[in-house]
GROMACS .gro file of C-alpha atoms in nm:
model
  187
    1UNK     CA    1  18.043   4.060   0.213
    2UNK     CA    2  17.972   4.408   0.344
    3UNK     CA    3  18.219   4.355   0.628
    4UNK     CA    4  18.489   4.240   0.391
    5UNK     CA    5  18.459   4.543   0.158
    6UNK     CA    6  18.585   4.805   0.409
    7UNK     CA    7  18.873   4.571   0.511
    8UNK     CA    8  18.962   4.516   0.150
    9UNK     CA    9  18.953   4.893   0.085
   10UNK     CA   10  19.174   4.951   0.391
   11UNK     CA   11  19.429   4.699   0.274
   12UNK     CA   12  19.438   4.841  -0.085
   13UNK     CA   13  19.474   5.197   0.047
   14UNK     CA   14  19.754   5.096   0.292
   15UNK     CA   15  19.926   4.901   0.014
   16UNK     CA   16  19.913   5.193  -0.227
   17UNK     CA   17  20.038   5.433   0.040
   18UNK     CA   18  20.328   5.216   0.145
   19UNK     CA   19  20.417   5.148  -0.212
   20UNK     CA   20  20.446   5.517  -0.293
   21UNK     CA   21  20.638   5.592   0.022
   22UNK     CA   22  20.903   5.334  -0.037
   23UNK     CA   23  20.954   5.440  -0.400
   24UNK     CA   24  20.985   5.802  -0.287
   25UNK     CA   25  21.261   5.711  -0.040
   26UNK     CA   26  21.450   5.497  -0.290
   27UNK     CA   27  21.772   5.625  -0.439
   28UNK     CA   28  21.775   5.671  -0.820
   29UNK     CA   29  21.909   5.380  -1.018
   30UNK     CA   30  22.278   5.369  -1.089
   31UNK     CA   31  22.210   5.388  -1.462
   32UNK     CA   32  22.006   5.708  -1.433
   33UNK     CA   33  22.133   5.929  -1.150
   34UNK     CA   34  22.054   6.260  -1.314
   35UNK     CA   35  21.681   6.244  -1.359
   36UNK     CA   36  21.572   6.477  -1.087
   37UNK     CA   37  21.408   6.814  -1.136
   38UNK     CA   38  21.696   7.008  -0.973
   39UNK     CA   39  21.955   6.840  -1.195
   40UNK     CA   40  21.761   6.924  -1.510
   41UNK     CA   41  21.670   7.277  -1.419
   42UNK     CA   42  21.964   7.414  -1.219
   43UNK     CA   43  22.225   7.514  -1.473
   44UNK     CA   44  22.592   7.456  -1.428
   45UNK     CA   45  22.893   7.501  -1.649
   46UNK     CA   46  23.145   7.224  -1.678
   47UNK     CA   47  23.505   7.355  -1.713
   48UNK     CA   48  23.801   7.225  -1.901
   49UNK     CA   49  23.928   7.051  -1.586
   50UNK     CA   50  23.589   6.881  -1.527
   51UNK     CA   51  23.489   7.122  -1.241
   52UNK     CA   52  23.126   7.226  -1.242
   53UNK     CA   53  23.057   7.601  -1.198
   54UNK     CA   54  22.733   7.767  -1.095
   55UNK     CA   55  22.810   8.071  -1.307
   56UNK     CA   56  23.024   8.126  -1.620
   57UNK     CA   57  23.078   8.495  -1.537
   58UNK     CA   58  22.998   8.573  -1.899
   59UNK     CA   59  23.285   8.366  -2.037
   60UNK     CA   60  23.066   8.150  -2.268
   61UNK     CA   61  22.938   8.461  -2.437
   62UNK     CA   62  23.289   8.599  -2.495
   63UNK     CA   63  23.330   8.843  -2.215
   64UNK     CA   64  23.429   8.831  -1.852
   65UNK     CA   65  23.166   8.997  -1.629
   66UNK     CA   66  23.406   9.199  -1.411
   67UNK     CA   67  23.121   9.324  -1.197
   68UNK     CA   68  23.019   8.969  -1.092
   69UNK     CA   69  23.373   8.844  -1.066
   70UNK     CA   70  23.472   9.155  -0.875
   71UNK     CA   71  23.182   9.120  -0.633
   72UNK     CA   72  23.291   8.763  -0.548
   73UNK     CA   73  23.659   8.853  -0.542
   74UNK     CA   74  23.599   9.155  -0.320
   75UNK     CA   75  23.417   8.946  -0.064
   76UNK     CA   76  23.691   8.683  -0.071
   77UNK     CA   77  23.980   8.932  -0.045
   78UNK     CA   78  23.796   9.133   0.224
   79UNK     CA   79  23.734   8.837   0.445
   80UNK     CA   80  24.029   8.607   0.365
   81UNK     CA   81  24.329   8.612   0.589
   82UNK     CA   82  24.568   8.321   0.606
   83UNK     CA   83  24.534   7.996   0.414
   84UNK     CA   84  24.156   7.943   0.445
   85UNK     CA   85  23.976   8.126   0.163
   86UNK     CA   86  23.601   8.132   0.160
   87UNK     CA   87  23.359   7.868   0.037
   88UNK     CA   88  23.141   7.814  -0.273
   89UNK     CA   89  23.184   8.058  -0.559
   90UNK     CA   90  23.415   8.282  -0.360
   91UNK     CA   91  23.659   7.999  -0.308
   92UNK     CA   92  23.637   7.908  -0.677
   93UNK     CA   93  23.734   8.256  -0.793
   94UNK     CA   94  24.010   8.276  -0.528
   95UNK     CA   95  24.156   7.948  -0.651
   96UNK     CA   96  24.153   8.073  -1.007
   97UNK     CA   97  24.367   8.373  -0.913
   98UNK     CA   98  24.673   8.156  -0.894
   99UNK     CA   99  24.987   8.273  -1.074
  100UNK     CA  100  24.835   8.258  -1.423
  101UNK     CA  101  25.037   8.535  -1.571
  102UNK     CA  102  25.342   8.549  -1.349
  103UNK     CA  103  25.538   8.874  -1.371
  104UNK     CA  104  25.499   8.901  -1.750
  105UNK     CA  105  25.244   9.176  -1.750
  106UNK     CA  106  25.345   9.371  -1.437
  107UNK     CA  107  25.162   9.381  -1.108
  108UNK     CA  108  25.037   9.740  -1.129
  109UNK     CA  109  24.840   9.705  -1.459
  110UNK     CA  110  24.731   9.345  -1.410
  111UNK     CA  111  24.533   9.297  -1.088
  112UNK     CA  112  24.352   9.016  -0.909
  113UNK     CA  113  24.033   9.080  -1.110
  114UNK     CA  114  24.222   9.034  -1.437
  115UNK     CA  115  24.385   8.715  -1.311
  116UNK     CA  116  24.043   8.586  -1.210
  117UNK     CA  117  23.911   8.661  -1.562
  118UNK     CA  118  24.212   8.483  -1.724
  119UNK     CA  119  24.173   8.181  -1.499
  120UNK     CA  120  23.799   8.154  -1.558
  121UNK     CA  121  23.863   8.198  -1.936
  122UNK     CA  122  24.110   7.911  -1.933
  123UNK     CA  123  23.861   7.696  -1.744
  124UNK     CA  124  23.545   7.778  -1.950
  125UNK     CA  125  23.630   7.914  -2.295
  126UNK     CA  126  23.650   7.695  -2.599
  127UNK     CA  127  23.961   7.670  -2.819
  128UNK     CA  128  23.989   7.991  -3.034
  129UNK     CA  129  23.711   8.162  -2.842
  130UNK     CA  130  23.797   8.526  -2.756
  131UNK     CA  131  23.710   8.649  -2.410
  132UNK     CA  132  23.720   9.026  -2.356
  133UNK     CA  133  23.694   9.259  -2.058
  134UNK     CA  134  23.797   9.597  -1.937
  135UNK     CA  135  23.940   9.646  -1.593
  136UNK     CA  136  23.698   9.892  -1.428
  137UNK     CA  137  23.978  10.052  -1.216
  138UNK     CA  138  24.258  10.089  -1.473
  139UNK     CA  139  24.043  10.111  -1.785
  140UNK     CA  140  24.281   9.859  -1.946
  141UNK     CA  141  24.125   9.622  -2.205
  142UNK     CA  142  24.223   9.256  -2.213
  143UNK     CA  143  24.162   8.963  -2.448
  144UNK     CA  144  24.235   8.596  -2.379
  145UNK     CA  145  24.203   8.326  -2.638
  146UNK     CA  146  24.275   7.959  -2.548
  147UNK     CA  147  24.460   7.802  -2.841
  148UNK     CA  148  24.559   7.451  -2.761
  149UNK     CA  149  24.497   7.181  -2.492
  150UNK     CA  150  24.776   6.956  -2.376
  151UNK     CA  151  24.892   6.758  -2.076
  152UNK     CA  152  25.215   6.796  -1.882
  153UNK     CA  153  25.327   6.596  -1.582
  154UNK     CA  154  24.971   6.454  -1.546
  155UNK     CA  155  24.814   6.801  -1.539
  156UNK     CA  156  24.566   6.953  -1.784
  157UNK     CA  157  24.716   7.253  -1.956
  158UNK     CA  158  24.630   7.517  -2.215
  159UNK     CA  159  24.823   7.744  -2.445
  160UNK     CA  160  24.660   8.082  -2.485
  161UNK     CA  161  24.711   8.428  -2.626
  162UNK     CA  162  24.680   8.728  -2.393
  163UNK     CA  163  24.648   9.076  -2.530
  164UNK     CA  164  24.671   9.383  -2.306
  165UNK     CA  165  24.536   9.706  -2.439
  166UNK     CA  166  24.614   9.747  -2.810
  167UNK     CA  167  24.947   9.573  -2.784
  168UNK     CA  168  25.068   9.254  -2.945
  169UNK     CA  169  24.923   8.928  -2.809
  170UNK     CA  170  25.159   8.728  -2.590
  171UNK     CA  171  25.158   8.350  -2.622
  172UNK     CA  172  25.148   8.190  -2.279
  173UNK     CA  173  25.071   7.853  -2.125
  174UNK     CA  174  24.927   7.745  -1.786
  175UNK     CA  175  24.840   7.416  -1.616
  176UNK     CA  176  24.565   7.348  -1.366
  177UNK     CA  177  24.688   7.207  -1.037
  178UNK     CA  178  24.509   6.953  -0.820
  179UNK     CA  179  24.353   7.240  -0.621
  180UNK     CA  180  24.218   7.403  -0.944
  181UNK     CA  181  24.471   7.684  -0.943
  182UNK     CA  182  24.605   7.774  -1.292
  183UNK     CA  183  24.982   7.811  -1.281
  184UNK     CA  184  25.193   7.975  -1.559
  185UNK     CA  185  25.451   7.762  -1.733
  186UNK     CA  186  25.658   8.069  -1.810
  187UNK     CA  187  25.680   8.007  -2.186
   0.00000   0.00000   0.00000
């Protein structure tokens, strides 16, 4: 009996060890893929188009953090030449630049940083949520307010009001393309 006890303990220990190893290597079940620590504790923001963002750049609290957006944008614009534009958050902001406002506001007053804030507002702000920012270079204040969601030609679109300075809000519309770029409908 004394010889069988160590063998039995060895078998039980080996069984317990192998059992825990195989369960650690197993993929999560299909019905519960999001139960990991990282998924629960690493925040992300899901946009209107379904894209997940690591940062909301202040949009959810009603402002566009121009310092954070500008830091990402500056890195992208400084290093981007040609068609390939960055990776990660830099690429996301560059994609949002798009042609959101067209020529309606004028190129001098409305820069890339402002286009990034408009695009990010269209992606992350709720209907009738105001998003404010001041361009740190021009000192111009802006306000964007998404007003209505709709679809056109299979694309997700939004109508929004854009106010520049103390002027009257302009009603505009833009649609998200397959690449995530918001394009003005020229309404």
